[in-house]
Amino acid sequence: MNDLKSGFSSQRYLTGFHAREIPHQFADVIVVGTGAAGLRAAIEAAGHCNVLLLSKQTCEETATAYAQGGIAAVLDAADSVEQHVEDTLRTGCGLCDARMVRAIVGEGPERIRELLDWGAKFDREDGRLAFTREGGHSRARILHADGDSTGAELMNTLIRKARALDKIRWKENCFAIDLLTRDRTCLGVLAHDGGGGFIARGHRVILATGGCGRIYRETTNPSIATGDGIAMAYRAGADIENVEFVQFHPTTLYLAGASRALISEAVRGEGARLVNKSGQAFMKNYHLAGDLAPRDVVSRAVLAEMDKTGDTNVYLDFSHMDPQEVYLRFPRIKKLCAACHLDITRHPIPVRPSAHYMVGGVKTDGRGRTTIKNLFAAGEVACTGFHGANRLGSNSLLESVVMGRRAGAAAGETAAKRKSQPKPLLLRSEKAAIAGGDLDLADLENSLRSLMWRIGGIVRNGPALEAALGRVRFWQSYVLKRQFSEPEAWSLQNMMTVAELVLRAALIRRESRGVHYRKDFPNTNDRNWKHTVILRREEAEPG
Ligand code: FAD
Ligand code: SIN
């Protein structure tokens, strides 16, 4: 059995630095990430104090911006918080924190009304908000914008609002390398931008760095989703919870050379069907809810159907639907497919599953507080207990705005009570002896992502997970101890750390539950496993 304790990821800082020798920038609250969670947090914190807002690419380049299906909230008179809570709990397969589910679902309508006040244009029918449905929801309760461009509208709204606040200072194309800590207290962020390394020193830090889909070869996630926040928090000693639960989306466009773009679950909510290469609809053979079964069920059914038919993918069929309505409702998907000469109303659209969402993450409480003092987390990087072992579609944008606000309020209020500016730091970390050198980073990244797709993916089993963990640790042995000076390399180092954590957690959980499926333990085992898996870097921190 592999040693499941920390491997080479146990080193404290990715890079050498002497705090006394590099510039400091001060702010009361530092927010890392400009997706729905980071922007919402920054807006809230700026109501109390000064905020420094970092993003590793432009502020628009986030997973949020690509969200299609929508944002779930109880706004229809015929719907109820209790029903949304019930759907979320059922999908979470026994691991949701029921109090968090009630809190987040309950706060949803208020957050949406606020977005509407800030100018968000969600789609309407006859002047009233229009709702769609996705798998696992017992009702149509998902708001959308421009048909299938909900995330873009959310980003426009939040960026507009945040840009109007002069207490927020923006730093784009700025890579957060590590959280700086002493005595399990967060003191700031070691970061790097065009001008070189600097320390963002603050009273509170909020991580809103999004997910880690890029550790998989097949993913819907944009290039920013390399799990930096989870890796940084792990190195700093925070509790990392439930990272075995990686959600795979069943319908990603599968065409050689095309990007693995998402084809929203909402298309099935509006009537599209999954069919095999003979044109047979197959989902009813796997689940009573058919095409709207939970995502883990649909993903495994798609794999089983590919296996049966020997095809590399299955298809989405819109041909029985009114073409004009389809074009109107899904303009983004229409355009995406048209770029590959596919008309969604006439051609079957080739799809297969890919990694989509990290259900686990940095453990937080209901105010976004992590287990490191003064460090908060919100959005996909965090694990609040809202999703349990599986995430209901369109619940993550909801969680991001609710928890972003809560983390921003808690961090902002407490930072504002501190009278003085944070003091300069004296921390230091020695440079690794070996420079980055001639490693082929692209080759390493491809190898890691392929391995994770084959072994850490939709169907897992113990011996293969152990072997994969051994392989990742071997790569870590000559990659993590090197001194790099460019963001791409730090991202790769983070991906290796997160991959290790996912494999370790997947090995530890000897059962199948929600999105975690083990062929060698195919049943859910409530007696032994109805609890979360926590990983923590045990080694004492220097300084
Ligand atoms: P993100 O929006 O991913 O933002 C992360 C931010 O962190 C970025 O600004 C990035 O630059 C920054 N960052 C990361 N690392 C660093 C670093 N080292 N230094 C500095 N900055 C850093 N969910 C729904 O609820 N409904 C949907 O319809 C939906 N559709 C989706 C469609 C797609 C294609 C994808 C990929 C996801 C979808 N999801 C959807 C999931 C949802 O979009 C995400 O979970 C959510 O947007 C995450 O928001 P976030 O603010 O946590 O992170
Ligand atoms: C989708 O549109 O299918 C994605 C929705 C989500 O991930 O919540």
Coordinates of C-alpha atoms and ligand atoms in Angstrom, one line a residue:
M1 CA 0.0 0.0 0.0
N2 CA 1.3 3.4 -0.9
D3 CA 2.1 5.8 1.9
L4 CA -1.0 8.1 1.8
K5 CA 0.8 10.9 3.7
S6 CA 2.2 13.9 1.9
G7 CA 4.9 13.2 -0.7
F8 CA 7.1 15.8 -2.3
S9 CA 4.2 18.3 -2.1
S10 CA 5.1 18.7 1.6
Q11 CA 7.6 21.5 0.8
R12 CA 6.3 24.8 2.3
Y13 CA 7.0 27.4 -0.5
L14 CA 7.3 26.9 -4.3
T15 CA 10.0 29.4 -4.6
G16 CA 12.8 31.1 -2.7
F17 CA 12.3 34.7 -1.4
H18 CA 13.5 37.1 1.2
A19 CA 10.6 39.2 2.3
R20 CA 13.0 42.1 3.3
E21 CA 14.3 42.2 -0.2
I22 CA 11.2 42.4 -2.3
P23 CA 8.6 45.1 -2.6
H24 CA 5.5 45.1 -0.5
Q25 CA 2.0 46.3 -1.5
F26 CA -0.5 46.8 1.3
A27 CA -4.2 46.3 1.5
D28 CA -6.7 45.5 4.2
V29 CA -8.1 42.5 2.3
I30 CA -6.4 40.7 -0.6
V31 CA -8.8 38.8 -2.9
V32 CA -7.2 36.2 -5.3
G33 CA -9.5 35.6 -8.2
T34 CA -12.0 37.6 -10.3
G35 CA -14.7 35.0 -11.0
A36 CA -18.1 35.2 -9.5
A37 CA -16.8 34.4 -6.0
G38 CA -13.8 36.8 -6.0
L39 CA -15.7 39.7 -7.5
R40 CA -18.6 39.3 -5.1
A41 CA -16.2 39.0 -2.2
A42 CA -14.3 42.1 -3.3
I43 CA -17.5 44.2 -3.7
E44 CA -18.6 43.3 -0.2
A45 CA -15.2 43.8 1.5
A46 CA -14.8 47.2 -0.2
G47 CA -17.9 48.3 1.8
H48 CA -15.6 48.1 4.8
C49 CA -12.0 48.6 3.8
N50 CA -9.4 48.7 1.0
V51 CA -9.1 45.6 -1.3
L52 CA -6.4 44.4 -3.6
L53 CA -7.9 42.1 -6.3
L54 CA -5.6 39.8 -8.2
S55 CA -6.2 37.6 -11.3
K56 CA -3.6 35.5 -13.1
Q57 CA -4.8 36.4 -16.5
T58 CA -7.2 39.3 -17.5
C59 CA -10.0 39.7 -15.0
E60 CA -12.5 38.4 -17.5
E61 CA -10.7 35.0 -18.0
T62 CA -12.5 32.8 -15.5
A63 CA -14.6 29.7 -15.4
T64 CA -17.5 31.9 -14.5
A65 CA -17.3 33.6 -17.9
Y66 CA -18.0 30.3 -19.7
A67 CA -21.0 29.2 -17.6
Q68 CA -23.9 28.3 -19.9
G69 CA -26.8 26.6 -18.1
G70 CA -27.4 29.2 -15.5
I71 CA -27.8 30.0 -11.8
A72 CA -30.3 28.1 -9.6
A73 CA -32.5 30.0 -7.2
V74 CA -36.0 29.9 -5.8
L75 CA -37.8 32.8 -7.4
D76 CA -40.8 31.2 -8.9
A77 CA -43.9 31.3 -6.6
A78 CA -44.6 27.6 -7.4
D79 CA -41.1 26.6 -6.2
S80 CA -39.9 26.5 -2.6
V81 CA -36.6 26.6 -0.7
E82 CA -37.5 23.3 0.9
Q83 CA -37.7 21.7 -2.6
H84 CA -34.4 23.1 -3.7
V85 CA -32.8 22.0 -0.4
E86 CA -34.2 18.5 -0.9
D87 CA -32.9 18.3 -4.5
T88 CA -29.4 19.5 -3.3
L89 CA -29.3 17.0 -0.4
R90 CA -30.5 14.1 -2.6
T91 CA -27.8 14.8 -5.2
G92 CA -25.1 15.2 -2.5
C93 CA -25.6 11.5 -1.6
G94 CA -25.5 11.9 2.2
L95 CA -22.5 14.1 2.5
C96 CA -24.0 17.6 2.3
D97 CA -23.9 19.8 5.4
A98 CA -27.7 20.4 5.7
R99 CA -27.2 23.7 7.5
M100 CA -25.1 25.0 4.7
V101 CA -27.5 23.8 2.1
R102 CA -30.4 25.7 3.8
A103 CA -28.3 28.8 4.3
I104 CA -27.1 29.0 0.7
V105 CA -30.4 28.1 -1.0
G106 CA -32.2 30.4 1.4
E107 CA -30.0 33.4 0.6
G108 CA -30.1 32.7 -3.2
P109 CA -33.2 34.8 -4.0
E110 CA -31.7 37.9 -2.2
R111 CA -28.4 37.6 -4.1
I112 CA -30.3 37.3 -7.5
R113 CA -32.4 40.3 -6.7
E114 CA -29.2 42.2 -5.9
L115 CA -27.8 41.2 -9.3
L116 CA -30.9 42.4 -11.0
D117 CA -30.6 45.7 -9.2
W118 CA -27.0 45.9 -10.4
G119 CA -28.3 45.5 -14.0
A120 CA -28.0 41.8 -14.7
K121 CA -30.2 40.9 -17.7
F122 CA -31.6 37.4 -17.1
D123 CA -33.8 36.1 -19.8
R124 CA -37.5 36.7 -19.5
E125 CA -40.7 35.4 -21.1
D126 CA -43.7 37.9 -21.2
G127 CA -41.7 40.2 -18.9
R128 CA -41.3 37.5 -16.2
L129 CA -38.0 35.8 -15.4
A130 CA -37.7 32.6 -17.4
F131 CA -36.5 29.4 -15.8
T132 CA -35.0 26.2 -17.2
R133 CA -34.3 22.8 -15.8
E134 CA -31.2 20.6 -15.4
G135 CA -30.6 17.1 -14.1
G136 CA -31.5 16.4 -10.5
H137 CA -33.8 19.5 -10.2
S138 CA -37.4 18.7 -9.5
R139 CA -38.5 22.0 -11.0
A140 CA -37.4 24.6 -13.6
R141 CA -35.6 27.1 -11.4
I142 CA -32.5 28.0 -13.3
L143 CA -32.1 31.6 -14.5
H144 CA -30.1 32.2 -17.7
A145 CA -28.9 35.0 -19.8
D146 CA -28.6 35.5 -23.6
G147 CA -29.9 31.9 -23.8
D148 CA -26.7 30.1 -22.9
S149 CA -24.3 32.9 -21.9
T150 CA -25.2 33.2 -18.3
G151 CA -21.6 33.4 -17.0
A152 CA -20.7 36.2 -19.4
E153 CA -23.6 38.3 -18.2
L154 CA -22.7 37.6 -14.5
M155 CA -19.1 38.7 -15.2
N156 CA -20.3 41.9 -16.9
T157 CA -22.6 42.8 -14.1
L158 CA -20.0 42.1 -11.3
I159 CA -17.1 43.7 -13.1
R160 CA -19.2 46.8 -13.8
K161 CA -20.2 47.0 -10.1
A162 CA -16.7 46.4 -8.8
R163 CA -15.0 48.8 -11.2
A164 CA -17.3 51.6 -9.8
L165 CA -15.8 51.1 -6.3
D166 CA -12.6 53.1 -5.8
K167 CA -11.6 51.0 -2.7
I168 CA -10.8 48.1 -5.1
R169 CA -7.3 48.1 -6.6
W170 CA -7.0 45.7 -9.6
K171 CA -3.9 43.7 -10.5
E172 CA -4.4 41.6 -13.6
N173 CA -1.9 39.2 -15.1
C174 CA -0.6 38.7 -11.6
F175 CA 0.2 35.2 -10.4
A176 CA -0.3 34.4 -6.7
I177 CA 2.5 31.9 -5.9
D178 CA 2.0 31.2 -2.2
L179 CA 0.2 32.2 0.9
L180 CA 2.6 33.6 3.5
T181 CA 1.9 32.3 7.0
R182 CA 3.4 32.3 10.5
D183 CA 1.9 30.3 13.4
R184 CA -0.9 29.1 11.2
T185 CA -2.0 32.7 10.5
C186 CA -2.1 34.1 7.0
L187 CA -0.1 37.3 6.5
G188 CA -0.4 37.9 2.8
V189 CA 0.4 36.5 -0.6
L190 CA 3.7 36.0 -2.5
A191 CA 2.9 37.1 -6.0
H192 CA 4.5 37.8 -9.3
D193 CA 3.6 40.2 -12.2
G194 CA 5.3 41.8 -15.1
G195 CA 7.5 43.8 -12.7
G196 CA 8.7 40.7 -10.9
G197 CA 8.0 39.2 -7.4
F198 CA 6.3 41.2 -4.6
I199 CA 4.4 40.6 -1.4
A200 CA 0.8 41.5 -1.2
R201 CA 0.5 42.2 2.5
G202 CA -2.9 42.3 4.1
H203 CA -4.9 41.7 7.3
R204 CA -7.1 39.1 5.5
V205 CA -6.8 37.0 2.4
I206 CA -9.6 35.5 0.4
L207 CA -8.9 32.7 -2.0
A208 CA -11.3 32.6 -4.9
T209 CA -9.1 30.8 -7.4
G210 CA -11.7 28.5 -8.9
G211 CA -11.3 24.8 -9.8
C212 CA -8.7 22.4 -11.2
G213 CA -10.2 20.7 -14.2
R214 CA -6.9 21.2 -16.1
I215 CA -5.4 18.3 -14.2
Y216 CA -7.4 16.2 -16.6
R217 CA -6.8 15.7 -20.3
E218 CA -10.5 16.1 -21.1
T219 CA -12.0 19.1 -19.4
T220 CA -14.5 21.9 -19.9
N221 CA -12.3 24.2 -17.8
P222 CA -10.3 27.2 -19.1
S223 CA -6.6 27.4 -18.8
I224 CA -6.7 29.3 -15.5
A225 CA -8.2 26.2 -13.7
T226 CA -5.0 24.6 -12.5
G227 CA -5.9 24.3 -8.8
D228 CA -3.5 26.9 -7.6
G229 CA -5.7 27.8 -4.6
I230 CA -6.0 24.3 -3.3
A231 CA -2.2 23.7 -3.7
M232 CA -1.3 27.0 -2.0
A233 CA -3.7 26.4 0.9
Y234 CA -2.4 22.8 1.2
R235 CA 1.2 24.0 1.4
A236 CA 0.1 26.6 4.0
G237 CA -1.4 23.8 6.2
A238 CA -5.1 24.3 5.6
D239 CA -7.5 21.4 5.6
I240 CA -8.4 20.2 2.2
E241 CA -11.7 18.3 2.1
N242 CA -13.4 15.8 -0.2
V243 CA -11.1 16.3 -3.3
E244 CA -11.9 12.8 -4.5
F245 CA -15.2 14.2 -5.7
V246 CA -14.5 15.5 -9.2
Q247 CA -17.6 16.1 -11.2
F248 CA -17.5 15.0 -14.9
H249 CA -19.9 16.7 -17.2
P250 CA -21.4 14.1 -19.6
T251 CA -21.7 16.3 -22.7
T252 CA -18.6 18.0 -24.0
L253 CA -18.2 18.5 -27.7
Y254 CA -15.9 15.7 -29.0
L255 CA -14.4 16.6 -32.4
A256 CA -10.7 16.2 -33.3
G257 CA -9.0 19.5 -33.1
A258 CA -12.0 21.4 -31.6
S259 CA -11.8 22.7 -28.0
R260 CA -13.6 20.5 -25.5
A261 CA -16.4 23.0 -25.2
L262 CA -19.4 22.3 -23.0
I263 CA -22.8 21.5 -24.4
S264 CA -25.0 22.6 -21.6
E265 CA -27.2 20.2 -19.7
A266 CA -29.9 22.8 -20.3
V267 CA -30.2 21.4 -23.9
R268 CA -31.5 18.2 -22.4
G269 CA -33.7 20.3 -20.0
E270 CA -35.3 21.7 -23.1
G271 CA -35.8 18.4 -24.8
A272 CA -32.6 17.3 -26.6
R273 CA -31.8 13.6 -26.2
L274 CA -28.6 11.5 -25.9
V275 CA -28.5 8.9 -28.6
N276 CA -25.9 6.2 -29.7
K277 CA -24.5 5.8 -33.1
S278 CA -27.6 4.0 -34.3
G279 CA -29.7 6.9 -33.2
Q280 CA -31.3 5.1 -30.2
A281 CA -32.0 7.1 -27.1
F282 CA -30.4 5.1 -24.3
M283 CA -30.7 7.0 -21.0
K284 CA -34.0 5.4 -20.0
N285 CA -32.0 2.1 -19.9
Y286 CA -29.8 3.5 -17.2
H287 CA -32.0 5.7 -15.0
L288 CA -35.7 6.4 -14.5
A289 CA -35.1 10.2 -15.0
G290 CA -33.6 9.4 -18.4
D291 CA -31.7 12.3 -20.0
L292 CA -32.1 14.3 -16.8
A293 CA -30.6 11.8 -14.4
P294 CA -27.8 13.1 -12.2
R295 CA -24.5 13.9 -14.0
D296 CA -22.5 11.0 -12.5
V297 CA -25.1 8.6 -13.7
V298 CA -25.2 10.1 -17.2
S299 CA -21.4 10.2 -17.5
R300 CA -21.1 6.5 -16.6
A301 CA -24.0 5.6 -18.9
V302 CA -22.3 7.4 -21.7
L303 CA -19.1 5.4 -21.1
A304 CA -21.1 2.2 -20.9
E305 CA -22.8 3.0 -24.2
M306 CA -19.5 3.9 -25.9
D307 CA -18.2 0.5 -24.7
K308 CA -21.2 -1.3 -26.0
T309 CA -21.2 0.4 -29.4
G310 CA -17.4 0.6 -29.8
D311 CA -17.8 4.3 -30.6
T312 CA -15.6 7.1 -29.3
N313 CA -18.6 9.2 -28.3
V314 CA -22.3 9.4 -28.2
Y315 CA -24.5 12.2 -29.7
L316 CA -26.9 14.9 -28.7
D317 CA -30.0 14.9 -30.9
F318 CA -32.0 18.1 -31.4
S319 CA -33.7 17.0 -34.6
H320 CA -37.2 16.6 -33.1
M321 CA -37.1 20.2 -31.8
D322 CA -38.2 23.4 -33.4
P323 CA -35.1 24.8 -35.1
Q324 CA -35.9 28.4 -34.6
E325 CA -36.5 27.9 -30.9
V326 CA -33.3 25.9 -30.6
Y327 CA -31.3 28.7 -32.3
L328 CA -32.9 31.3 -30.1
R329 CA -32.4 29.5 -26.9
F330 CA -28.8 28.3 -27.5
P331 CA -27.1 30.8 -29.7
R332 CA -23.7 30.2 -28.2
I333 CA -23.8 26.4 -28.7
K334 CA -25.2 26.9 -32.2
K335 CA -22.2 29.1 -33.1
L336 CA -19.7 26.8 -31.5
C337 CA -21.0 23.8 -33.5
A338 CA -21.4 25.9 -36.7
A339 CA -17.6 26.6 -36.5
C340 CA -17.1 22.9 -37.1
H341 CA -19.7 22.8 -39.8
L342 CA -22.4 21.2 -37.6
D343 CA -25.9 22.5 -37.6
I344 CA -27.3 21.5 -34.2
T345 CA -30.9 21.2 -35.5
R346 CA -29.9 18.8 -38.3
H347 CA -26.7 17.0 -37.3
P348 CA -26.2 14.7 -34.3
I349 CA -23.6 16.5 -32.1
P350 CA -20.7 14.2 -30.9
V351 CA -20.2 14.4 -27.2
R352 CA -18.5 12.6 -24.4
P353 CA -17.8 13.3 -20.7
S354 CA -15.0 15.5 -19.3
A355 CA -13.8 16.9 -16.0
H356 CA -15.9 19.8 -15.1
Y357 CA -16.1 20.8 -11.4
M358 CA -14.1 20.2 -8.2
V359 CA -16.7 19.4 -5.6
G360 CA -14.2 19.4 -2.7
G361 CA -11.6 22.0 -1.9
V362 CA -10.3 24.2 0.9
K363 CA -12.5 23.5 3.9
T364 CA -14.5 26.5 5.2
D365 CA -17.2 27.3 7.6
G366 CA -20.4 29.3 6.8
R367 CA -18.5 32.6 6.7
G368 CA -15.8 31.4 4.4
R369 CA -13.2 30.9 7.1
T370 CA -10.6 28.2 6.5
T371 CA -8.6 26.4 9.2
I372 CA -5.8 29.0 8.8
K373 CA -6.4 32.1 10.7
N374 CA -7.2 35.2 8.5
L375 CA -7.5 33.0 5.4
F376 CA -10.9 32.8 3.7
A377 CA -12.0 30.8 0.7
A378 CA -15.1 31.1 -1.6
G379 CA -16.4 29.6 -4.8
E380 CA -15.1 26.5 -6.5
V381 CA -11.8 26.5 -4.6
A382 CA -13.7 26.0 -1.3
C383 CA -15.5 23.1 0.3
T384 CA -18.4 24.4 2.3
G385 CA -20.4 21.1 2.5
F386 CA -23.0 22.5 0.2
H387 CA -22.5 20.0 -2.6
G388 CA -21.7 16.9 -0.6
A389 CA -20.5 14.1 -2.9
N390 CA -22.0 15.5 -6.1
R391 CA -23.1 19.0 -7.3
L392 CA -26.5 19.8 -8.7
G393 CA -26.2 21.7 -12.0
S394 CA -26.2 25.5 -11.7
N395 CA -25.7 25.4 -7.9
S396 CA -22.1 26.5 -8.1
L397 CA -22.7 30.0 -9.4
L398 CA -25.3 30.3 -6.6
E399 CA -22.7 29.1 -4.1
S400 CA -20.1 31.5 -5.5
V401 CA -22.2 34.6 -5.1
V402 CA -23.6 33.7 -1.7
M403 CA -20.3 32.6 -0.2
G404 CA -18.3 35.3 -2.0
R405 CA -20.5 37.8 -0.2
R406 CA -20.2 36.1 3.1
A407 CA -16.4 35.7 2.9
G408 CA -16.1 39.4 1.8
A409 CA -18.3 40.6 4.7
A410 CA -16.4 38.5 7.3
A411 CA -13.0 39.4 6.0
G412 CA -13.9 43.1 5.4
E413 CA -15.5 43.7 8.7
T414 CA -12.7 42.1 10.8
A415 CA -9.9 43.8 8.7
A416 CA -11.6 47.2 9.1
K417 CA -11.3 46.8 12.9
R418 CA -7.5 46.7 12.7
K419 CA -6.3 50.2 13.2
S420 CA -2.8 50.1 11.6
Q421 CA -1.5 49.2 8.2
P422 CA 0.0 45.6 8.2
K423 CA 3.7 45.6 9.0
P424 CA 6.3 44.5 6.4
L425 CA 7.2 40.9 6.7
L426 CA 10.5 39.2 7.6
L427 CA 9.8 35.8 6.3
R428 CA 12.2 34.0 4.0
S429 CA 12.5 30.8 2.1
E430 CA 15.7 29.5 0.5
K431 CA 15.8 28.9 -3.2
A432 CA 15.9 25.3 -4.4
A433 CA 19.4 24.2 -5.4
I434 CA 18.4 23.1 -8.9
A435 CA 17.1 25.6 -11.4
G436 CA 14.1 24.9 -13.7
G437 CA 16.6 24.0 -16.5
D438 CA 15.8 21.9 -19.5
L439 CA 12.6 20.1 -18.3
D440 CA 10.0 19.8 -21.1
L441 CA 7.1 21.2 -19.1
A442 CA 4.5 20.7 -21.8
D443 CA 5.4 17.0 -22.0
L444 CA 5.1 16.7 -18.2
E445 CA 1.7 18.5 -18.3
N446 CA 0.4 16.2 -21.0
S447 CA 1.6 13.1 -19.2
L448 CA 0.0 14.2 -16.0
R449 CA -3.3 15.1 -17.6
S450 CA -3.5 11.8 -19.5
L451 CA -2.7 9.8 -16.4
M452 CA -5.4 11.6 -14.4
W453 CA -7.9 11.1 -17.2
R454 CA -7.1 7.3 -17.5
I455 CA -6.8 6.5 -13.8
G456 CA -8.3 9.3 -11.7
G457 CA -11.3 9.8 -13.9
I458 CA -14.9 8.6 -14.0
V459 CA -14.3 5.0 -13.1
R460 CA -11.4 4.3 -10.7
N461 CA -9.9 1.3 -8.9
G462 CA -7.5 0.9 -6.1
P463 CA -4.4 -0.8 -7.6
A464 CA -4.4 1.6 -10.6
L465 CA -4.8 4.6 -8.3
E466 CA -1.9 3.4 -6.2
A467 CA 0.3 3.0 -9.3
A468 CA -0.8 6.5 -10.6
L469 CA 0.0 8.0 -7.2
G470 CA 3.5 6.4 -7.4
R471 CA 4.0 7.9 -10.8
V472 CA 2.9 11.4 -9.8
R473 CA 5.2 11.2 -6.8
F474 CA 8.1 10.2 -9.1
W475 CA 7.4 13.2 -11.3
Q476 CA 7.2 15.4 -8.2
S477 CA 10.6 14.2 -7.0
Y478 CA 12.3 16.0 -9.8
V479 CA 9.8 18.8 -10.6
L480 CA 8.7 20.2 -7.2
K481 CA 12.1 20.8 -5.8
R482 CA 13.2 22.9 -8.7
Q483 CA 13.4 26.7 -8.7
F484 CA 11.3 28.1 -11.5
S485 CA 10.6 31.7 -12.2
E486 CA 7.6 31.6 -14.6
P487 CA 3.8 31.2 -13.9
E488 CA 3.4 28.2 -16.3
A489 CA 5.9 26.2 -14.3
W490 CA 4.3 27.2 -10.9
S491 CA 0.9 26.2 -12.3
L492 CA 2.3 22.8 -13.3
Q493 CA 3.8 22.3 -9.9
N494 CA 0.4 23.1 -8.4
M495 CA -1.3 20.7 -10.8
M496 CA 1.0 17.9 -9.6
T497 CA 0.2 18.7 -6.0
V498 CA -3.6 18.7 -6.7
A499 CA -3.4 15.5 -8.7
E500 CA -1.6 13.9 -5.8
L501 CA -4.3 15.0 -3.4
V502 CA -7.1 13.8 -5.7
L503 CA -5.4 10.4 -6.0
R504 CA -4.8 10.1 -2.3
A505 CA -8.4 11.0 -1.4
A506 CA -9.7 8.6 -4.1
L507 CA -7.6 5.8 -2.6
I508 CA -8.7 6.6 0.9
R509 CA -12.4 6.5 0.2
R510 CA -13.0 2.7 -0.3
E511 CA -16.6 3.0 -1.5
S512 CA -18.5 4.6 -4.4
R513 CA -20.6 7.7 -3.6
G514 CA -21.8 10.5 -5.8
V515 CA -19.2 11.4 -8.4
H516 CA -16.5 9.1 -6.9
Y517 CA -16.9 5.6 -8.4
R518 CA -14.6 2.7 -7.6
K519 CA -14.9 -0.5 -9.5
D520 CA -13.3 -2.4 -6.6
F521 CA -15.8 -0.9 -4.1
P522 CA -18.9 -0.3 -6.3
N523 CA -21.3 0.2 -3.4
T524 CA -22.0 3.1 -1.1
N525 CA -20.9 2.2 2.4
D526 CA -22.7 4.4 4.9
R527 CA -21.5 2.5 7.9
N528 CA -17.8 3.3 7.3
W529 CA -17.8 6.2 4.9
K530 CA -20.6 8.6 5.6
H531 CA -18.0 11.3 6.4
T532 CA -15.6 13.6 4.7
V533 CA -12.0 12.9 3.8
I534 CA -9.6 15.6 5.0
L535 CA -6.0 16.0 3.8
R536 CA -3.6 18.2 5.7
R537 CA 0.1 18.9 5.3
E538 CA 1.5 17.8 8.6
E539 CA 5.0 19.2 8.5
A540 CA 5.7 22.2 10.7
E541 CA 6.2 25.5 8.8
P542 CA 9.5 27.3 8.9
G543 CA 9.9 30.8 10.2
Ligands
FAD1 P1 -13.5 31.2 -11.5 O1 -14.6 31.9 -12.1 O2 -12.9 30.1 -12.2 O3 -12.4 32.3 -11.2 C1 -11.1 32.0 -10.8 C2 -10.2 33.2 -10.7 O4 -9.0 32.9 -10.0 C3 -9.7 33.8 -12.0 O5 -9.8 35.2 -12.0 C4 -8.3 33.4 -12.1 O6 -7.4 34.3 -12.8 C5 -7.9 33.4 -10.6 N1 -6.7 32.6 -10.3 C6 -6.6 31.3 -10.2 N2 -5.3 31.0 -9.8 C7 -4.7 32.1 -9.6 C8 -3.4 32.5 -9.2 N3 -2.5 31.5 -8.9 N4 -3.1 33.8 -9.1 C9 -4.0 34.8 -9.3 N5 -5.2 34.5 -9.7 C10 -5.6 33.2 -9.9 N6 -21.8 26.5 -12.8 C11 -23.1 26.9 -12.6 O7 -23.6 27.1 -11.5 N7 -23.9 27.1 -13.7 C12 -23.4 26.9 -15.0 O8 -24.2 27.1 -16.0 C13 -22.1 26.5 -15.2 N8 -21.6 26.3 -16.4 C14 -20.3 26.0 -16.5 C15 -19.7 25.9 -17.8 C16 -18.3 25.7 -17.9 C17 -17.8 25.6 -19.3 C18 -17.5 25.6 -16.8 C19 -16.0 25.4 -16.9 C20 -18.1 25.7 -15.5 C21 -19.4 25.9 -15.4 N9 -20.0 26.0 -14.1 C22 -21.3 26.4 -14.0 C23 -19.2 26.0 -12.9 C24 -18.9 27.4 -12.5 O9 -18.7 28.2 -13.7 C25 -17.7 27.6 -11.6 O10 -17.7 26.7 -10.6 C26 -17.7 29.0 -11.0 O11 -17.8 29.9 -12.0 C27 -16.4 29.2 -10.2 O12 -16.3 30.5 -9.9 P2 -15.1 31.0 -9.0 O13 -15.3 32.5 -8.8 O14 -14.9 30.1 -7.9 O15 -13.8 30.8 -10.0
SIN2 C1 -24.3 23.2 -17.9 O1 -24.7 24.2 -18.5 O2 -24.6 22.1 -18.3 C2 -23.4 23.4 -16.8 C3 -24.1 23.8 -15.6 C4 -23.3 23.6 -14.4 O3 -22.2 23.1 -14.4 O4 -23.8 23.9 -13.3

